Amino acid sequence: MFKVLKQCNAFIVKETDLKHGTAALDAYAYSISNILVGNPELSPALEVTKGFVELEFLEDAIISVTGKAYVLLDRKPLKNLWECIPVRKGSKISISTEEEGSVAYMAIAGEIPLPPKTPHPGRYSLAPGDVIEPRFTTMPFEELLLEVPARHLPPSYIPSVDNFDLKLVLLSEADNALKDYALADKDPVMGVVLEPKGTVPVSDLEEMDPPLGGVICEKHRLVALSHPSNEEQPLLGFLPRNSIDMLSRIPLGAKISFKRISPSLAVREEEAYVRLIHRVKRVIEMAVNALRRGATLVRLHFGHKFYEAWVEELS
C-alpha cells in the first residue's frame, strides 16, 4: 500500500494485449516490471511519462522500476533498475523521467488496482492524496524477500537505445514521407510527436480511426499513436509494437528515420516480440527455482558481453 505525495504525468495503466494493447507506451518495460515482482505480465502498473511521482509506502512491499528514470529511495539514488526492490513501511520513493522525456514503470507485488471507470481506457491519472492498496498478496513479504536476488533482468535483456531507425508499415504510396524527423514530444495520452524537416503529404491517405501504433498526419507533423484516437485523421501507416517501445526510450530532440516494411514482416516481428517477453518470464522463473534449490549466481564476462549463470552442487 502506498500514498501519492506528488505527481506529474503519472498514471496507473492496464494493458489487454502485448501486441495490440492501448495503454502502455513501452509495453516491454511495462510487462517486465510485473514479471519481476511475480505478477501476470498484463497486470496494472504505474507509468511515468515525461514527468515525476513521489510515493510513501504505508506497509512493507516488493516493487520493481523499469524503463529509464532517475529514482530516489529514501533520498538515496538507485543505481540499478530492472530488478526487485524491497521497501519498508515509511519509505519514500521518487521516480522522475523529466530530463530526457523518458518513460518508466513501477509494479508492486500483488498488483496495483485500476479504478473501474477511467476517462481513457486502461489509464487512470494519479492525484496527490491517492492511497493505492495491492489487490492481493502473492506471498508473505519475508518469503518474497528471499527471492529478490533472483528477481532481476539479466543484462542481455535490458533494452538499449543505439538505433533511431524505426520500422513503418505504410498504407499508401507516400514514400516521400520516409524522411528524417525530430522527436518533439511524448504525450501521455496521445502518443509521440515527430516534427519533420519539411511538410508531410496528406493527400490520397485513407481516413479512418487510427489504431494502436497508427502514424497520422496532423498539421504537417507525424504523430505516432500509442493510444487510439476517436478523431478521424489521415492515416499514413502504423508502427509495429517494438518500434513504439523504441520511441518511448529515445530522448527528446533525437533525429528519427523510418524504414518501410511489409505488413507480413510486421506480424512476424510482433510475434517475436511476444516470444521475447515470454522467454524473459521463463528466465526469471528458472532463476527463482535455482535460488530456492540453493544455487549460487555467477556473473561471467566474455568480450564485451556479460552473462549470468546459476551454479548448484550435484548430489
PDB file of N, CA and C in Angstrom, residues 44-137:
ATOM      1  N   PRO A  44      -2.021  -4.267 -13.877  1.00  0.00           N
ATOM      2  CA  PRO A  44      -1.834  -2.812 -13.825  1.00  0.00           C
ATOM      3  C   PRO A  44      -0.485  -2.446 -13.218  1.00  0.00           C
ATOM      4  N   ALA A  45       0.086  -1.358 -13.707  1.00  0.00           N
ATOM      5  CA  ALA A  45       1.356  -0.848 -13.193  1.00  0.00           C
ATOM      6  C   ALA A  45       1.311   0.671 -13.245  1.00  0.00           C
ATOM      7  N   LEU A  46       2.240   1.282 -12.550  1.00  0.00           N
ATOM      8  CA  LEU A  46       2.332   2.743 -12.546  1.00  0.00           C
ATOM      9  C   LEU A  46       3.254   3.185 -13.683  1.00  0.00           C
ATOM     10  N   GLU A  47       2.805   4.153 -14.480  1.00  0.00           N
ATOM     11  CA  GLU A  47       3.595   4.689 -15.590  1.00  0.00           C
ATOM     12  C   GLU A  47       3.875   6.163 -15.357  1.00  0.00           C
ATOM     13  N   VAL A  48       5.134   6.571 -15.595  1.00  0.00           N
ATOM     14  CA  VAL A  48       5.514   7.983 -15.517  1.00  0.00           C
ATOM     15  C   VAL A  48       6.092   8.370 -16.872  1.00  0.00           C
ATOM     16  N   THR A  49       5.413   9.273 -17.571  1.00  0.00           N
ATOM     17  CA  THR A  49       5.832   9.704 -18.903  1.00  0.00           C
ATOM     18  C   THR A  49       6.199  11.178 -18.880  1.00  0.00           C
ATOM     19  N   LYS A  50       7.482  11.470 -19.073  1.00  0.00           N
ATOM     20  CA  LYS A  50       7.937  12.861 -19.107  1.00  0.00           C
ATOM     21  C   LYS A  50       7.409  13.628 -17.898  1.00  0.00           C
ATOM     22  N   GLY A  51       7.572  13.011 -16.715  1.00  0.00           N
ATOM     23  CA  GLY A  51       7.043  13.622 -15.503  1.00  0.00           C
ATOM     24  C   GLY A  51       7.715  13.072 -14.263  1.00  0.00           C
ATOM     25  N   PHE A  52       6.990  13.051 -13.150  1.00  0.00           N
ATOM     26  CA  PHE A  52       7.553  12.549 -11.905  1.00  0.00           C
ATOM     27  C   PHE A  52       6.431  12.089 -10.983  1.00  0.00           C
ATOM     28  N   VAL A  53       6.802  11.296  -9.997  1.00  0.00           N
ATOM     29  CA  VAL A  53       5.860  10.888  -8.955  1.00  0.00           C
ATOM     30  C   VAL A  53       6.654  10.646  -7.682  1.00  0.00           C
ATOM     31  N   GLU A  54       6.073  11.005  -6.555  1.00  0.00           N
ATOM     32  CA  GLU A  54       6.666  10.728  -5.241  1.00  0.00           C
ATOM     33  C   GLU A  54       5.646   9.970  -4.415  1.00  0.00           C
ATOM     34  N   LEU A  55       6.067   8.848  -3.855  1.00  0.00           N
ATOM     35  CA  LEU A  55       5.175   7.958  -3.121  1.00  0.00           C
ATOM     36  C   LEU A  55       5.707   7.697  -1.728  1.00  0.00           C
ATOM     37  N   GLU A  56       4.789   7.452  -0.794  1.00  0.00           N
ATOM     38  CA  GLU A  56       5.148   7.000   0.548  1.00  0.00           C
ATOM     39  C   GLU A  56       4.502   5.642   0.776  1.00  0.00           C
ATOM     40  N   PHE A  57       5.290   4.659   1.190  1.00  0.00           N
ATOM     41  CA  PHE A  57       4.764   3.314   1.397  1.00  0.00           C
ATOM     42  C   PHE A  57       4.213   3.189   2.809  1.00  0.00           C
ATOM     43  N   LEU A  58       2.984   2.703   2.884  1.00  0.00           N
ATOM     44  CA  LEU A  58       2.292   2.570   4.163  1.00  0.00           C
ATOM     45  C   LEU A  58       2.443   1.174   4.748  1.00  0.00           C
ATOM     46  N   GLU A  59       3.135   0.299   4.032  1.00  0.00           N
ATOM     47  CA  GLU A  59       3.451  -1.037   4.524  1.00  0.00           C
ATOM     48  C   GLU A  59       4.641  -1.566   3.731  1.00  0.00           C
ATOM     49  N   ASP A  60       5.272  -2.635   4.235  1.00  0.00           N
ATOM     50  CA  ASP A  60       6.381  -3.254   3.515  1.00  0.00           C
ATOM     51  C   ASP A  60       5.905  -3.714   2.141  1.00  0.00           C
ATOM     52  N   ALA A  61       6.785  -3.614   1.147  1.00  0.00           N
ATOM     53  CA  ALA A  61       6.400  -4.005  -0.213  1.00  0.00           C
ATOM     54  C   ALA A  61       7.631  -4.416  -1.006  1.00  0.00           C
ATOM     55  N   ILE A  62       7.382  -5.195  -2.053  1.00  0.00           N
ATOM     56  CA  ILE A  62       8.399  -5.529  -3.050  1.00  0.00           C
ATOM     57  C   ILE A  62       7.964  -4.873  -4.356  1.00  0.00           C
ATOM     58  N   ILE A  63       8.827  -4.022  -4.906  1.00  0.00           N
ATOM     59  CA  ILE A  63       8.484  -3.304  -6.131  1.00  0.00           C
ATOM     60  C   ILE A  63       9.564  -3.525  -7.176  1.00  0.00           C
ATOM     61  N   SER A  64       9.284  -3.080  -8.385  1.00  0.00           N
ATOM     62  CA  SER A  64      10.294  -3.035  -9.441  1.00  0.00           C
ATOM     63  C   SER A  64      10.087  -1.747 -10.218  1.00  0.00           C
ATOM     64  N   VAL A  65      11.180  -1.184 -10.720  1.00  0.00           N
ATOM     65  CA  VAL A  65      11.121   0.005 -11.578  1.00  0.00           C
ATOM     66  C   VAL A  65      11.877  -0.325 -12.857  1.00  0.00           C
ATOM     67  N   THR A  66      11.208  -0.161 -13.994  1.00  0.00           N
ATOM     68  CA  THR A  66      11.820  -0.448 -15.289  1.00  0.00           C
ATOM     69  C   THR A  66      11.709   0.779 -16.184  1.00  0.00           C
ATOM     70  N   GLY A  67      12.382   0.721 -17.332  1.00  0.00           N
ATOM     71  CA  GLY A  67      12.422   1.865 -18.226  1.00  0.00           C
ATOM     72  C   GLY A  67      13.638   2.710 -17.912  1.00  0.00           C
ATOM     73  N   LYS A  68      13.526   4.026 -18.145  1.00  0.00           N
ATOM     74  CA  LYS A  68      14.637   4.931 -17.873  1.00  0.00           C
ATOM     75  C   LYS A  68      14.138   6.053 -16.980  1.00  0.00           C
ATOM     76  N   ALA A  69      14.757   6.176 -15.794  1.00  0.00           N
ATOM     77  CA  ALA A  69      14.309   7.179 -14.838  1.00  0.00           C
ATOM     78  C   ALA A  69      15.407   7.463 -13.828  1.00  0.00           C
ATOM     79  N   TYR A  70      15.275   8.598 -13.169  1.00  0.00           N
ATOM     80  CA  TYR A  70      16.119   8.921 -12.018  1.00  0.00           C
ATOM     81  C   TYR A  70      15.288   8.609 -10.780  1.00  0.00           C
ATOM     82  N   VAL A  71      15.756   7.672  -9.977  1.00  0.00           N
ATOM     83  CA  VAL A  71      14.966   7.163  -8.859  1.00  0.00           C
ATOM     84  C   VAL A  71      15.697   7.401  -7.546  1.00  0.00           C
ATOM     85  N   LEU A  72      14.975   7.946  -6.575  1.00  0.00           N
ATOM     86  CA  LEU A  72      15.488   8.128  -5.223  1.00  0.00           C
ATOM     87  C   LEU A  72      14.644   7.290  -4.267  1.00  0.00           C
ATOM     88  N   LEU A  73      15.293   6.480  -3.474  1.00  0.00           N
ATOM     89  CA  LEU A  73      14.619   5.721  -2.424  1.00  0.00           C
ATOM     90  C   LEU A  73      15.157   6.219  -1.096  1.00  0.00           C
ATOM     91  N   ASP A  74      14.275   6.852  -0.321  1.00  0.00           N
ATOM     92  CA  ASP A  74      14.684   7.490   0.933  1.00  0.00           C
ATOM     93  C   ASP A  74      15.876   8.419   0.698  1.00  0.00           C
ATOM     94  N   ARG A  75      15.762   9.216  -0.381  1.00  0.00           N
ATOM     95  CA  ARG A  75      16.723  10.255  -0.756  1.00  0.00           C
ATOM     96  C   ARG A  75      18.058   9.702  -1.266  1.00  0.00           C
ATOM     97  N   LYS A  76      18.152   8.414  -1.468  1.00  0.00           N
ATOM     98  CA  LYS A  76      19.380   7.826  -1.999  1.00  0.00           C
ATOM     99  C   LYS A  76      19.130   7.332  -3.421  1.00  0.00           C
ATOM    100  N   PRO A  77      20.002   7.702  -4.371  1.00  0.00           N
ATOM    101  CA  PRO A  77      19.794   7.276  -5.765  1.00  0.00           C
ATOM    102  C   PRO A  77      19.875   5.764  -5.916  1.00  0.00           C
ATOM    103  N   LEU A  78      18.983   5.221  -6.728  1.00  0.00           N
ATOM    104  CA  LEU A  78      19.041   3.804  -7.091  1.00  0.00           C
ATOM    105  C   LEU A  78      19.888   3.663  -8.344  1.00  0.00           C
ATOM    106  N   LYS A  79      20.958   2.910  -8.254  1.00  0.00           N
ATOM    107  CA  LYS A  79      21.857   2.759  -9.400  1.00  0.00           C
ATOM    108  C   LYS A  79      21.297   1.799 -10.441  1.00  0.00           C
ATOM    109  N   ASN A  80      20.605   0.766  -9.977  1.00  0.00           N
ATOM    110  CA  ASN A  80      20.136  -0.270 -10.897  1.00  0.00           C
ATOM    111  C   ASN A  80      18.620  -0.346 -10.912  1.00  0.00           C
ATOM    112  N   LEU A  81      18.059  -0.299 -12.115  1.00  0.00           N
ATOM    113  CA  LEU A  81      16.635  -0.561 -12.300  1.00  0.00           C
ATOM    114  C   LEU A  81      16.496  -1.981 -12.833  1.00  0.00           C
ATOM    115  N   TRP A  82      15.328  -2.335 -13.319  1.00  0.00           N
ATOM    116  CA  TRP A  82      15.074  -3.652 -13.899  1.00  0.00           C
ATOM    117  C   TRP A  82      15.363  -4.774 -12.889  1.00  0.00           C
ATOM    118  N   GLU A  83      15.002  -4.550 -11.620  1.00  0.00           N
ATOM    119  CA  GLU A  83      15.168  -5.578 -10.602  1.00  0.00           C
ATOM    120  C   GLU A  83      14.194  -5.319  -9.469  1.00  0.00           C
ATOM    121  N   CYS A  84      13.990  -6.342  -8.626  1.00  0.00           N
ATOM    122  CA  CYS A  84      13.119  -6.197  -7.466  1.00  0.00           C
ATOM    123  C   CYS A  84      13.788  -5.320  -6.416  1.00  0.00           C
ATOM    124  N   ILE A  85      12.973  -4.501  -5.765  1.00  0.00           N
ATOM    125  CA  ILE A  85      13.474  -3.582  -4.737  1.00  0.00           C
ATOM    126  C   ILE A  85      12.610  -3.742  -3.487  1.00  0.00           C
ATOM    127  N   PRO A  86      13.174  -4.177  -2.372  1.00  0.00           N
ATOM    128  CA  PRO A  86      12.394  -4.224  -1.122  1.00  0.00           C
ATOM    129  C   PRO A  86      12.266  -2.811  -0.537  1.00  0.00           C
ATOM    130  N   VAL A  87      11.067  -2.444  -0.145  1.00  0.00           N
ATOM    131  CA  VAL A  87      10.856  -1.155   0.518  1.00  0.00           C
ATOM    132  C   VAL A  87      10.106  -1.403   1.818  1.00  0.00           C
ATOM    133  N   ARG A  88      10.489  -0.679   2.838  1.00  0.00           N
ATOM    134  CA  ARG A  88       9.881  -0.846   4.149  1.00  0.00           C
ATOM    135  C   ARG A  88       8.815   0.224   4.404  1.00  0.00           C
ATOM    136  N   LYS A  89       7.938  -0.089   5.321  1.00  0.00           N
ATOM    137  CA  LYS A  89       6.889   0.849   5.709  1.00  0.00           C
ATOM    138  C   LYS A  89       7.516   2.177   6.107  1.00  0.00           C
ATOM    139  N   GLY A  90       6.976   3.268   5.578  1.00  0.00           N
ATOM    140  CA  GLY A  90       7.503   4.601   5.851  1.00  0.00           C
ATOM    141  C   GLY A  90       8.500   5.096   4.832  1.00  0.00           C
ATOM    142  N   SER A  91       8.980   4.203   3.956  1.00  0.00           N
ATOM    143  CA  SER A  91       9.930   4.618   2.927  1.00  0.00           C
ATOM    144  C   SER A  91       9.254   5.505   1.890  1.00  0.00           C
ATOM    145  N   LYS A  92      10.052   6.379   1.273  1.00  0.00           N
ATOM    146  CA  LYS A  92       9.545   7.239   0.204  1.00  0.00           C
ATOM    147  C   LYS A  92      10.383   7.020  -1.045  1.00  0.00           C
ATOM    148  N   ILE A  93       9.718   6.986  -2.174  1.00  0.00           N
ATOM    149  CA  ILE A  93      10.409   6.813  -3.452  1.00  0.00           C
ATOM    150  C   ILE A  93       9.945   7.898  -4.410  1.00  0.00           C
ATOM    151  N   SER A  94      10.890   8.444  -5.167  1.00  0.00           N
ATOM    152  CA  SER A  94      10.548   9.395  -6.219  1.00  0.00           C
ATOM    153  C   SER A  94      11.089   8.866  -7.535  1.00  0.00           C
ATOM    154  N   ILE A  95      10.269   8.960  -8.582  1.00  0.00           N
ATOM    155  CA  ILE A  95      10.629   8.480  -9.913  1.00  0.00           C
ATOM    156  C   ILE A  95      10.453   9.646 -10.878  1.00  0.00           C
ATOM    157  N   SER A  96      11.545  10.047 -11.529  1.00  0.00           N
ATOM    158  CA  SER A  96      11.491  11.193 -12.436  1.00  0.00           C
ATOM    159  C   SER A  96      11.953  10.786 -13.829  1.00  0.00           C
ATOM    160  N   THR A  97      11.160  11.170 -14.827  1.00  0.00           N
ATOM    161  CA  THR A  97      11.524  10.925 -16.236  1.00  0.00           C
ATOM    162  C   THR A  97      11.520  12.234 -17.012  1.00  0.00           C
ATOM    163  N   GLU A  98      11.650  13.358 -16.297  1.00  0.00           N
ATOM    164  CA  GLU A  98      11.527  14.677 -16.933  1.00  0.00           C
ATOM    165  C   GLU A  98      12.721  15.039 -17.797  1.00  0.00           C
ATOM    166  N   GLU A  99      13.923  14.665 -17.390  1.00  0.00           N
ATOM    167  CA  GLU A  99      15.135  15.201 -18.013  1.00  0.00           C
ATOM    168  C   GLU A  99      15.208  14.911 -19.505  1.00  0.00           C
ATOM    169  N   GLU A 100      14.941  13.663 -19.901  1.00  0.00           N
ATOM    170  CA  GLU A 100      15.023  13.295 -21.322  1.00  0.00           C
ATOM    171  C   GLU A 100      13.668  12.947 -21.907  1.00  0.00           C
ATOM    172  N   GLY A 101      12.602  13.182 -21.143  1.00  0.00           N
ATOM    173  CA  GLY A 101      11.279  12.830 -21.647  1.00  0.00           C
ATOM    174  C   GLY A 101      11.106  11.341 -21.800  1.00  0.00           C
ATOM    175  N   SER A 102      11.667  10.573 -20.879  1.00  0.00           N
ATOM    176  CA  SER A 102      11.612   9.112 -20.972  1.00  0.00           C
ATOM    177  C   SER A 102      10.354   8.563 -20.308  1.00  0.00           C
ATOM    178  N   VAL A 103      10.251   7.258 -20.277  1.00  0.00           N
ATOM    179  CA  VAL A 103       9.091   6.567 -19.714  1.00  0.00           C
ATOM    180  C   VAL A 103       9.592   5.503 -18.751  1.00  0.00           C
ATOM    181  N   ALA A 104       8.924   5.385 -17.591  1.00  0.00           N
ATOM    182  CA  ALA A 104       9.298   4.370 -16.611  1.00  0.00           C
ATOM    183  C   ALA A 104       8.044   3.750 -16.019  1.00  0.00           C
ATOM    184  N   TYR A 105       8.216   2.557 -15.465  1.00  0.00           N
ATOM    185  CA  TYR A 105       7.101   1.815 -14.871  1.00  0.00           C
ATOM    186  C   TYR A 105       7.489   1.319 -13.490  1.00  0.00           C
ATOM    187  N   MET A 106       6.507   1.285 -12.597  1.00  0.00           N
ATOM    188  CA  MET A 106       6.686   0.680 -11.282  1.00  0.00           C
ATOM    189  C   MET A 106       5.568  -0.314 -11.056  1.00  0.00           C
ATOM    190  N   ALA A 107       5.947  -1.536 -10.706  1.00  0.00           N
ATOM    191  CA  ALA A 107       4.973  -2.559 -10.333  1.00  0.00           C
ATOM    192  C   ALA A 107       5.201  -2.922  -8.884  1.00  0.00           C
ATOM    193  N   ILE A 108       4.163  -3.430  -8.245  1.00  0.00           N
ATOM    194  CA  ILE A 108       4.239  -3.851  -6.855  1.00  0.00           C
ATOM    195  C   ILE A 108       3.682  -5.264  -6.745  1.00  0.00           C
ATOM    196  N   ALA A 109       4.351  -6.100  -5.979  1.00  0.00           N
ATOM    197  CA  ALA A 109       3.886  -7.474  -5.810  1.00  0.00           C
ATOM    198  C   ALA A 109       2.474  -7.460  -5.239  1.00  0.00           C
ATOM    199  N   GLY A 110       1.563  -8.089  -5.948  1.00  0.00           N
ATOM    200  CA  GLY A 110       0.170  -8.104  -5.535  1.00  0.00           C
ATOM    201  C   GLY A 110      -0.743  -7.293  -6.432  1.00  0.00           C
ATOM    202  N   GLU A 111      -0.206  -6.619  -7.435  1.00  0.00           N
ATOM    203  CA  GLU A 111      -0.958  -5.851  -8.430  1.00  0.00           C
ATOM    204  C   GLU A 111      -1.502  -4.531  -7.896  1.00  0.00           C
ATOM    205  N   ILE A 112      -1.264  -3.479  -8.646  1.00  0.00           N
ATOM    206  CA  ILE A 112      -1.873  -2.172  -8.395  1.00  0.00           C
ATOM    207  C   ILE A 112      -3.278  -2.198  -9.002  1.00  0.00           C
ATOM    208  N   PRO A 113      -4.312  -1.864  -8.242  1.00  0.00           N
ATOM    209  CA  PRO A 113      -5.665  -1.906  -8.809  1.00  0.00           C
ATOM    210  C   PRO A 113      -5.921  -0.737  -9.761  1.00  0.00           C
ATOM    211  N   LEU A 114      -6.719  -0.979 -10.786  1.00  0.00           N
ATOM    212  CA  LEU A 114      -7.145   0.070 -11.710  1.00  0.00           C
ATOM    213  C   LEU A 114      -8.603   0.402 -11.415  1.00  0.00           C
ATOM    214  N   PRO A 115      -8.926   1.681 -11.150  1.00  0.00           N
ATOM    215  CA  PRO A 115     -10.331   2.044 -10.912  1.00  0.00           C
ATOM    216  C   PRO A 115     -11.219   1.583 -12.060  1.00  0.00           C
ATOM    217  N   PRO A 116     -12.463   1.192 -11.765  1.00  0.00           N
ATOM    218  CA  PRO A 116     -13.347   0.634 -12.810  1.00  0.00           C
ATOM    219  C   PRO A 116     -13.708   1.629 -13.906  1.00  0.00           C
ATOM    220  N   LYS A 117     -13.789   2.925 -13.579  1.00  0.00           N
ATOM    221  CA  LYS A 117     -14.155   3.925 -14.573  1.00  0.00           C
ATOM    222  C   LYS A 117     -13.008   4.912 -14.741  1.00  0.00           C
ATOM    223  N   THR A 118     -12.493   5.007 -15.963  1.00  0.00           N
ATOM    224  CA  THR A 118     -11.399   5.920 -16.262  1.00  0.00           C
ATOM    225  C   THR A 118     -11.730   6.701 -17.532  1.00  0.00           C
ATOM    226  N   PRO A 119     -11.275   7.975 -17.630  1.00  0.00           N
ATOM    227  CA  PRO A 119     -11.547   8.775 -18.834  1.00  0.00           C
ATOM    228  C   PRO A 119     -10.985   8.146 -20.100  1.00  0.00           C
ATOM    229  N   HIS A 120      -9.824   7.508 -19.994  1.00  0.00           N
ATOM    230  CA  HIS A 120      -9.203   6.829 -21.122  1.00  0.00           C
ATOM    231  C   HIS A 120      -9.084   5.355 -20.780  1.00  0.00           C
ATOM    232  N   PRO A 121      -9.476   4.461 -21.673  1.00  0.00           N
ATOM    233  CA  PRO A 121      -9.453   3.027 -21.372  1.00  0.00           C
ATOM    234  C   PRO A 121      -8.087   2.555 -20.898  1.00  0.00           C
ATOM    235  N   GLY A 122      -8.068   1.900 -19.749  1.00  0.00           N
ATOM    236  CA  GLY A 122      -6.837   1.325 -19.237  1.00  0.00           C
ATOM    237  C   GLY A 122      -5.867   2.313 -18.643  1.00  0.00           C
ATOM    238  N   ARG A 123      -6.297   3.562 -18.397  1.00  0.00           N
ATOM    239  CA  ARG A 123      -5.394   4.577 -17.850  1.00  0.00           C
ATOM    240  C   ARG A 123      -6.121   5.401 -16.790  1.00  0.00           C
ATOM    241  N   TYR A 124      -5.481   5.534 -15.624  1.00  0.00           N
ATOM    242  CA  TYR A 124      -6.023   6.354 -14.544  1.00  0.00           C
ATOM    243  C   TYR A 124      -4.954   7.334 -14.100  1.00  0.00           C
ATOM    244  N   SER A 125      -5.276   8.620 -14.105  1.00  0.00           N
ATOM    245  CA  SER A 125      -4.322   9.647 -13.709  1.00  0.00           C
ATOM    246  C   SER A 125      -4.285   9.752 -12.193  1.00  0.00           C
ATOM    247  N   LEU A 126      -3.097   9.543 -11.626  1.00  0.00           N
ATOM    248  CA  LEU A 126      -2.945   9.632 -10.178  1.00  0.00           C
ATOM    249  C   LEU A 126      -3.089  11.072  -9.709  1.00  0.00           C
ATOM    250  N   ALA A 127      -3.451  11.233  -8.448  1.00  0.00           N
ATOM    251  CA  ALA A 127      -3.588  12.559  -7.847  1.00  0.00           C
ATOM    252  C   ALA A 127      -2.984  12.532  -6.452  1.00  0.00           C
ATOM    253  N   PRO A 128      -2.387  13.639  -6.007  1.00  0.00           N
ATOM    254  CA  PRO A 128      -1.856  13.686  -4.647  1.00  0.00           C
ATOM    255  C   PRO A 128      -2.933  13.306  -3.625  1.00  0.00           C
ATOM    256  N   GLY A 129      -2.562  12.465  -2.687  1.00  0.00           N
ATOM    257  CA  GLY A 129      -3.513  12.002  -1.683  1.00  0.00           C
ATOM    258  C   GLY A 129      -4.101  10.642  -1.985  1.00  0.00           C
ATOM    259  N   ASP A 130      -3.977  10.167  -3.234  1.00  0.00           N
ATOM    260  CA  ASP A 130      -4.478   8.831  -3.571  1.00  0.00           C
ATOM    261  C   ASP A 130      -3.757   7.779  -2.721  1.00  0.00           C
ATOM    262  N   VAL A 131      -4.514   6.846  -2.172  1.00  0.00           N
ATOM    263  CA  VAL A 131      -3.945   5.708  -1.448  1.00  0.00           C
ATOM    264  C   VAL A 131      -4.244   4.451  -2.257  1.00  0.00           C
ATOM    265  N   ILE A 132      -3.193   3.774  -2.678  1.00  0.00           N
ATOM    266  CA  ILE A 132      -3.317   2.609  -3.551  1.00  0.00           C
ATOM    267  C   ILE A 132      -2.940   1.358  -2.756  1.00  0.00           C
ATOM    268  N   GLU A 133      -3.844   0.405  -2.717  1.00  0.00           N
ATOM    269  CA  GLU A 133      -3.605  -0.842  -1.992  1.00  0.00           C
ATOM    270  C   GLU A 133      -3.578  -2.012  -2.967  1.00  0.00           C
ATOM    271  N   PRO A 134      -2.550  -2.875  -2.911  1.00  0.00           N
ATOM    272  CA  PRO A 134      -2.493  -4.038  -3.812  1.00  0.00           C
ATOM    273  C   PRO A 134      -3.751  -4.891  -3.697  1.00  0.00           C
ATOM    274  N   ARG A 135      -4.102  -5.515  -4.801  1.00  0.00           N
ATOM    275  CA  ARG A 135      -5.336  -6.295  -4.840  1.00  0.00           C
ATOM    276  C   ARG A 135      -5.244  -7.575  -4.033  1.00  0.00           C
ATOM    277  N   PHE A 136      -4.063  -8.170  -3.963  1.00  0.00           N
ATOM    278  CA  PHE A 136      -3.910  -9.428  -3.230  1.00  0.00           C
ATOM    279  C   PHE A 136      -2.454  -9.563  -2.805  1.00  0.00           C
ATOM    280  N   THR A 137      -2.161 -10.583  -2.022  1.00  0.00           N
ATOM    281  CA  THR A 137      -0.795 -10.843  -1.575  1.00  0.00           C
ATOM    282  C   THR A 137      -0.296 -12.108  -2.252  1.00  0.00           C
TER     283      THR A 137
END
